[in-house]
CSV table of C-alpha atoms in Angstrom, one decimal:
chain,number,residue,atom,x,y,z
A,1,UNK,CA,58.6,120.8,78.0
A,2,UNK,CA,62.3,122.7,77.2
A,3,UNK,CA,62.0,123.6,81.0
A,4,UNK,CA,61.4,120.0,82.1
A,5,UNK,CA,64.2,118.9,80.2
A,6,UNK,CA,66.6,121.6,81.7
A,7,UNK,CA,65.7,120.4,85.2
A,8,UNK,CA,66.1,117.0,84.1
A,9,UNK,CA,69.5,117.7,82.6
A,10,UNK,CA,70.4,119.7,85.6
A,11,UNK,CA,69.7,116.8,87.8
A,12,UNK,CA,71.4,114.2,85.8
A,13,UNK,CA,74.4,116.6,85.6
A,14,UNK,CA,74.6,117.0,89.5
A,15,UNK,CA,74.4,113.5,90.0
A,16,UNK,CA,77.3,112.7,87.2
A,17,UNK,CA,79.3,115.2,89.3
A,18,UNK,CA,78.8,113.6,92.6
A,19,UNK,CA,79.4,110.3,91.4
A,20,UNK,CA,82.8,111.5,89.6
A,21,UNK,CA,83.9,113.5,92.8
A,22,UNK,CA,83.0,110.3,95.0
A,23,UNK,CA,84.7,107.9,92.6
A,24,UNK,CA,87.7,109.7,91.6
A,25,UNK,CA,88.3,112.7,94.0
A,26,UNK,CA,87.1,112.2,97.5
A,27,UNK,CA,84.8,109.7,99.6
A,28,UNK,CA,83.4,109.8,102.9
A,29,UNK,CA,84.1,107.1,105.4
A,30,UNK,CA,82.2,106.5,108.7
A,31,UNK,CA,84.8,105.6,111.9
A,32,UNK,CA,83.3,102.5,113.0
A,33,UNK,CA,84.9,101.8,116.3
A,34,UNK,CA,87.5,103.1,118.9
A,35,UNK,CA,90.5,101.8,117.5
A,36,UNK,CA,92.1,105.0,116.0
A,37,UNK,CA,91.1,107.3,119.2
A,38,UNK,CA,92.3,109.8,120.0
A,39,UNK,CA,93.1,110.5,116.4
A,40,UNK,CA,89.7,109.7,115.4
A,41,UNK,CA,86.5,108.8,117.5
A,42,UNK,CA,83.8,106.5,116.8
A,43,UNK,CA,80.9,107.9,114.9
A,44,UNK,CA,82.7,110.6,113.2
A,45,UNK,CA,82.9,110.9,109.2
A,46,UNK,CA,85.9,111.8,107.5
A,47,UNK,CA,86.8,112.7,103.9
A,48,UNK,CA,89.3,110.2,102.2
A,49,UNK,CA,91.5,111.8,99.7
A,50,UNK,CA,91.8,109.2,96.9
A,51,UNK,CA,94.8,111.2,95.1
A,52,UNK,CA,97.0,111.3,98.0
A,53,UNK,CA,98.6,108.0,96.7
A,54,UNK,CA,97.7,108.2,93.2
A,55,UNK,CA,94.2,107.6,92.1
A,56,UNK,CA,93.4,103.9,91.9
A,57,UNK,CA,91.0,103.5,89.3
A,58,UNK,CA,87.4,102.5,89.9
A,59,UNK,CA,85.8,99.4,88.3
A,60,UNK,CA,88.5,97.1,89.1
A,61,UNK,CA,86.3,94.1,88.1
A,62,UNK,CA,86.8,95.5,84.5
A,63,UNK,CA,90.3,96.4,84.1
A,64,UNK,CA,92.0,95.3,87.3
A,65,UNK,CA,94.4,97.4,89.3
A,66,UNK,CA,95.7,100.8,87.9
A,67,UNK,CA,96.7,103.8,89.8
A,68,UNK,CA,97.4,107.4,88.1
A,69,UNK,CA,99.9,109.7,89.6
A,70,UNK,CA,101.3,107.1,91.9
A,71,UNK,CA,102.9,108.4,95.3
A,72,UNK,CA,104.5,106.5,98.0
A,73,UNK,CA,102.4,106.1,101.5
A,74,UNK,CA,104.3,107.9,104.2
A,75,UNK,CA,104.8,106.6,107.7
A,76,UNK,CA,102.5,107.9,110.4
A,77,UNK,CA,99.7,108.6,107.5
A,78,UNK,CA,96.3,107.4,108.5
A,79,UNK,CA,95.2,105.2,105.4
A,80,UNK,CA,91.9,103.7,104.3
A,81,UNK,CA,91.9,100.4,102.4
A,82,UNK,CA,90.3,97.3,101.6
A,83,UNK,CA,90.2,94.2,103.6
A,84,UNK,CA,93.4,92.3,102.6
A,85,UNK,CA,92.3,88.9,104.1
A,86,UNK,CA,88.9,88.5,102.5
A,87,UNK,CA,88.8,85.3,100.7
A,88,UNK,CA,85.0,85.4,99.9
A,89,UNK,CA,85.4,88.4,97.5
A,90,UNK,CA,87.5,88.4,94.7
A,91,UNK,CA,87.3,92.1,93.5
A,92,UNK,CA,89.5,94.0,96.0
A,93,UNK,CA,87.4,97.3,95.6
A,94,UNK,CA,84.3,95.5,96.8
A,95,UNK,CA,85.8,94.3,100.0
A,96,UNK,CA,84.9,96.0,103.4
A,97,UNK,CA,86.9,99.2,104.3
A,98,UNK,CA,89.4,99.5,107.0
A,99,UNK,CA,91.3,102.4,108.4
A,100,UNK,CA,94.6,102.3,110.5
A,101,UNK,CA,97.7,104.1,110.7
A,102,UNK,CA,101.0,103.4,108.7
A,103,UNK,CA,103.8,102.1,110.8
A,104,UNK,CA,105.7,100.4,108.4
A,105,UNK,CA,106.6,101.2,104.7
A,106,UNK,CA,108.5,98.7,102.0
A,107,UNK,CA,112.1,98.1,103.4
A,108,UNK,CA,111.5,98.9,106.9
A,109,UNK,CA,112.4,96.7,109.7
A,110,UNK,CA,110.3,96.6,112.6
A,111,UNK,CA,110.8,95.3,116.1
A,112,UNK,CA,107.9,92.8,117.0
A,113,UNK,CA,106.9,90.7,120.0
A,114,UNK,CA,105.3,87.4,119.7
A,115,UNK,CA,101.9,88.9,119.1
A,116,UNK,CA,103.0,90.8,116.0
A,117,UNK,CA,102.6,94.2,118.0
A,118,UNK,CA,105.4,96.5,116.9
A,119,UNK,CA,107.6,97.8,119.7
A,120,UNK,CA,107.6,101.8,119.2
A,121,UNK,CA,109.1,103.1,122.5
A,122,UNK,CA,112.5,104.8,122.6
A,123,UNK,CA,113.8,102.0,125.0
A,124,UNK,CA,113.0,99.1,122.8
A,125,UNK,CA,113.7,100.7,119.3
A,126,UNK,CA,116.2,98.8,117.1
A,127,UNK,CA,118.7,101.5,117.5
A,128,UNK,CA,118.7,101.8,121.3
A,129,UNK,CA,121.8,100.8,122.8
A,130,UNK,CA,122.2,98.3,126.0
A,131,UNK,CA,125.3,97.3,127.8
A,132,UNK,CA,126.3,93.5,127.6
A,133,UNK,CA,129.1,91.9,129.2
A,134,UNK,CA,131.4,88.6,127.8
A,135,UNK,CA,134.0,86.3,128.9
A,136,UNK,CA,137.4,87.7,128.7
A,137,UNK,CA,139.0,84.9,126.9
A,138,UNK,CA,136.4,85.6,124.0
A,139,UNK,CA,137.5,89.1,123.0
A,140,UNK,CA,139.4,88.3,120.0
A,141,UNK,CA,136.4,86.1,118.8
A,142,UNK,CA,134.1,89.1,119.5
A,143,UNK,CA,136.3,91.4,117.3
A,144,UNK,CA,136.0,88.9,114.6
A,145,UNK,CA,132.3,88.5,114.6
A,146,UNK,CA,131.7,92.3,114.9
A,147,UNK,CA,134.1,92.7,111.5
A,148,UNK,CA,132.1,89.8,109.9
A,149,UNK,CA,128.9,91.5,110.7
A,150,UNK,CA,129.9,94.9,109.9
A,151,UNK,CA,129.0,96.1,113.6
A,152,UNK,CA,131.0,99.3,114.4
A,153,UNK,CA,131.9,100.4,118.0
A,154,UNK,CA,129.3,102.8,119.6
A,155,UNK,CA,131.1,106.1,119.8
A,156,UNK,CA,128.9,107.4,122.3
A,157,UNK,CA,128.7,104.7,124.8
A,158,UNK,CA,132.1,103.0,123.7
A,159,UNK,CA,133.4,100.0,125.2
A,160,UNK,CA,135.3,98.8,128.6
A,161,UNK,CA,137.7,95.7,127.9
A,162,UNK,CA,138.8,95.8,131.1
A,163,UNK,CA,135.6,95.0,132.6
A,164,UNK,CA,134.4,93.1,129.4
A,165,UNK,CA,131.6,95.4,128.6
A,166,UNK,CA,130.4,96.7,125.1
A,167,UNK,CA,127.2,98.3,123.8
A,168,UNK,CA,124.8,97.0,121.2
A,169,UNK,CA,121.5,97.5,120.0
A,170,UNK,CA,118.8,94.9,120.1
A,171,UNK,CA,119.2,94.6,116.5
A,172,UNK,CA,123.1,94.0,116.9
A,173,UNK,CA,122.3,91.5,119.6
A,174,UNK,CA,120.1,89.5,117.6
A,175,UNK,CA,122.8,89.2,114.6
A,176,UNK,CA,125.4,88.1,116.9
A,177,UNK,CA,123.0,85.7,118.8
A,178,UNK,CA,122.3,84.3,115.2
A,179,UNK,CA,125.9,84.0,114.3
A,180,UNK,CA,126.5,82.1,117.5
A,181,UNK,CA,123.8,79.4,116.5
A,182,UNK,CA,122.1,79.6,119.8
A,183,UNK,CA,125.4,79.4,121.9
A,184,UNK,CA,125.6,83.1,123.0
A,185,UNK,CA,127.9,84.2,125.4
A,186,UNK,CA,127.1,87.8,125.5
A,187,UNK,CA,124.7,88.7,128.4
A,188,UNK,CA,123.0,91.9,129.6
A,189,UNK,CA,125.1,93.9,132.2
A,190,UNK,CA,121.7,95.0,133.8
A,191,UNK,CA,119.2,92.0,134.1
A,192,UNK,CA,116.7,94.7,134.8
A,193,UNK,CA,117.0,95.5,131.1
A,194,UNK,CA,116.0,91.9,130.1
A,195,UNK,CA,114.9,91.4,126.7
A,196,UNK,CA,111.7,89.9,125.7
A,197,UNK,CA,111.6,87.7,122.5
A,198,UNK,CA,111.7,90.6,120.1
A,199,UNK,CA,112.2,89.8,116.3
A,200,UNK,CA,113.0,92.0,113.3
A,201,UNK,CA,110.3,92.1,110.7
A,202,UNK,CA,111.1,93.2,107.4
A,203,UNK,CA,108.1,94.8,105.5
A,204,UNK,CA,108.2,93.8,101.8
A,205,UNK,CA,108.8,95.9,98.9
A,206,UNK,CA,108.7,95.2,95.1
A,207,UNK,CA,111.6,92.8,94.0
A,208,UNK,CA,113.4,93.0,97.4
A,209,UNK,CA,114.2,89.8,99.1
A,210,UNK,CA,112.9,89.1,102.5
A,211,UNK,CA,114.8,86.2,104.5
A,212,UNK,CA,112.6,83.4,105.8
A,213,UNK,CA,112.6,82.8,109.6
A,214,UNK,CA,110.3,80.5,112.1
A,215,UNK,CA,108.5,83.5,113.4
A,216,UNK,CA,107.8,85.1,109.8
A,217,UNK,CA,107.1,82.1,107.5
A,218,UNK,CA,103.4,81.9,108.2
A,219,UNK,CA,103.0,85.5,107.4
A,220,UNK,CA,105.2,85.2,104.3
A,221,UNK,CA,103.3,82.1,103.2
A,222,UNK,CA,99.9,83.8,103.7
A,223,UNK,CA,101.0,87.1,101.8
A,224,UNK,CA,102.3,84.9,99.0
A,225,UNK,CA,99.0,83.0,98.6
A,226,UNK,CA,96.6,85.9,99.3
A,227,UNK,CA,98.3,88.7,97.2
A,228,UNK,CA,101.2,87.1,94.8
A,229,UNK,CA,99.1,84.3,93.4
A,230,UNK,CA,101.8,81.7,94.5
A,231,UNK,CA,101.6,78.3,95.4
A,232,UNK,CA,103.2,78.3,99.0
A,233,UNK,CA,103.1,75.9,102.0
A,234,UNK,CA,105.0,75.0,104.9
A,235,UNK,CA,106.4,71.6,105.2
A,236,UNK,CA,108.5,70.1,107.8
A,237,UNK,CA,109.3,73.7,109.3
A,238,UNK,CA,110.3,74.8,105.7
A,239,UNK,CA,108.6,77.4,103.3
A,240,UNK,CA,107.9,75.7,100.0
A,241,UNK,CA,107.1,78.1,96.9
A,242,UNK,CA,105.7,76.3,93.9
A,243,UNK,CA,107.0,73.2,95.1
A,244,UNK,CA,110.6,74.3,95.8
A,245,UNK,CA,112.2,74.9,99.3
A,246,UNK,CA,113.3,78.6,100.0
A,247,UNK,CA,115.2,80.8,102.3
A,248,UNK,CA,114.0,84.0,100.7
A,249,UNK,CA,111.0,85.4,99.1
A,250,UNK,CA,110.8,88.0,96.4
A,251,UNK,CA,107.4,90.0,95.9
A,252,UNK,CA,105.9,91.7,92.9
A,253,UNK,CA,104.2,94.6,95.2
A,254,UNK,CA,104.8,97.1,97.7
A,255,UNK,CA,103.4,96.2,101.1
A,256,UNK,CA,102.8,98.1,104.1
A,257,UNK,CA,102.4,97.3,108.0
A,258,UNK,CA,99.6,99.3,109.8
A,259,UNK,CA,98.3,99.4,113.3
A,260,UNK,CA,95.3,101.1,115.4
A,261,UNK,CA,96.0,103.7,118.0
A,262,UNK,CA,94.4,101.6,120.3
A,263,UNK,CA,96.4,98.5,120.9
A,264,UNK,CA,93.2,96.5,122.3
A,265,UNK,CA,91.6,96.8,118.9
A,266,UNK,CA,93.0,94.0,116.5
A,267,UNK,CA,91.7,95.3,113.3
A,268,UNK,CA,95.2,95.9,111.9
A,269,UNK,CA,97.9,94.0,110.6
A,270,UNK,CA,98.1,92.0,113.7
A,271,UNK,CA,95.0,90.4,112.1
A,272,UNK,CA,95.4,90.5,108.7
A,273,UNK,CA,99.0,90.8,107.8
A,274,UNK,CA,100.6,93.2,105.2
A,275,UNK,CA,98.6,95.6,103.3
A,276,UNK,CA,99.4,95.7,99.8
A,277,UNK,CA,99.5,98.8,97.8
A,278,UNK,CA,96.7,98.1,95.6
A,279,UNK,CA,94.3,97.8,98.6
A,280,UNK,CA,94.9,101.3,99.6
A,281,UNK,CA,91.9,103.5,98.8
A,282,UNK,CA,93.5,106.8,100.1
A,283,UNK,CA,94.4,109.1,103.1
A,284,UNK,CA,92.2,110.1,105.8
A,285,UNK,CA,91.9,114.0,105.1
A,286,UNK,CA,89.3,116.0,106.9
A,287,UNK,CA,86.7,115.5,109.5
A,288,UNK,CA,83.7,116.7,108.5
A,289,UNK,CA,81.2,115.5,111.0
A,290,UNK,CA,81.8,114.7,114.8
A,291,UNK,CA,78.9,113.7,117.1
A,292,UNK,CA,79.3,112.3,120.6
A,293,UNK,CA,77.6,109.1,121.7
A,294,UNK,CA,75.2,110.9,124.1
A,295,UNK,CA,72.0,112.5,122.7
A,296,UNK,CA,71.5,116.3,122.6
A,297,UNK,CA,70.6,118.9,120.0
A,298,UNK,CA,73.6,121.1,120.5
A,299,UNK,CA,75.9,119.5,122.9
A,300,UNK,CA,75.9,116.3,121.2
A,301,UNK,CA,78.2,117.4,118.8
A,302,UNK,CA,82.1,118.3,118.9
A,303,UNK,CA,82.1,121.5,117.1
A,304,UNK,CA,85.6,122.1,117.3
A,305,UNK,CA,86.7,119.1,115.4
A,306,UNK,CA,84.5,119.7,112.5
A,307,UNK,CA,86.6,120.4,109.2
A,308,UNK,CA,90.0,119.7,111.3
A,309,UNK,CA,92.8,117.8,109.3
A,310,UNK,CA,93.2,114.3,110.4
A,311,UNK,CA,96.6,113.4,112.2
């Protein structure tokens, strides 16, 4: 009888240890699609470190959101999180799980196109300089605008007042364009560098203001409604929060912008918007199982990928 009780106690102890490890330390996650290739392949299983950003306490239905040992998410981390756009499940921890790479942290300014895809290349980076020309008679007006907007001369590329050429980044050009109220007389010197309609998107941070623009007001409205419990709506091209028109939004949480490695896969922020910190489960840590799609006893496994750090 004592032996039976010892065996039963051992089994219960093992089960408790497994439950605690899975709930508070590590959990396993199956890669469901090809969205994260070549970092992670479809069908692989990974371990997710729940302490990377501080432990999000389980049983959120009982005591809401709390995190022990809070640490910031770093850019380029591959993170696992609950679906931010699931309206049918009020408890965050019960929502389906996604995985993506963090490409924007609170306070970052990302350059996006009309589809909200982040432009990562060096040529399209916000600080990449391009040459612009302007009318000679606008020289003093341009100097005044640069002083007003705190835009400094580029010491590397400089300027040529004789040929009316100066260098600006895309973001600096955007600021000048806005200051001219649509009547911009600064033009690209090389039309081969013609700029697509790229816009700066600021990732919201706790307590930090975010300016409302035509291209981000719907995204901000959705974020306020879904994650800030605000009453927000757009009327006559103006964002209203709790019945008042606003030009800036304030947030009570930190948010992140995430993207898939495979741009064709839309299961990232282009689909569901910003990811709040309280939705993040942890960081993808190790690949513990990797199998190819084709069958085979030994050749169907990617042996060299097993127990490799996720990058």
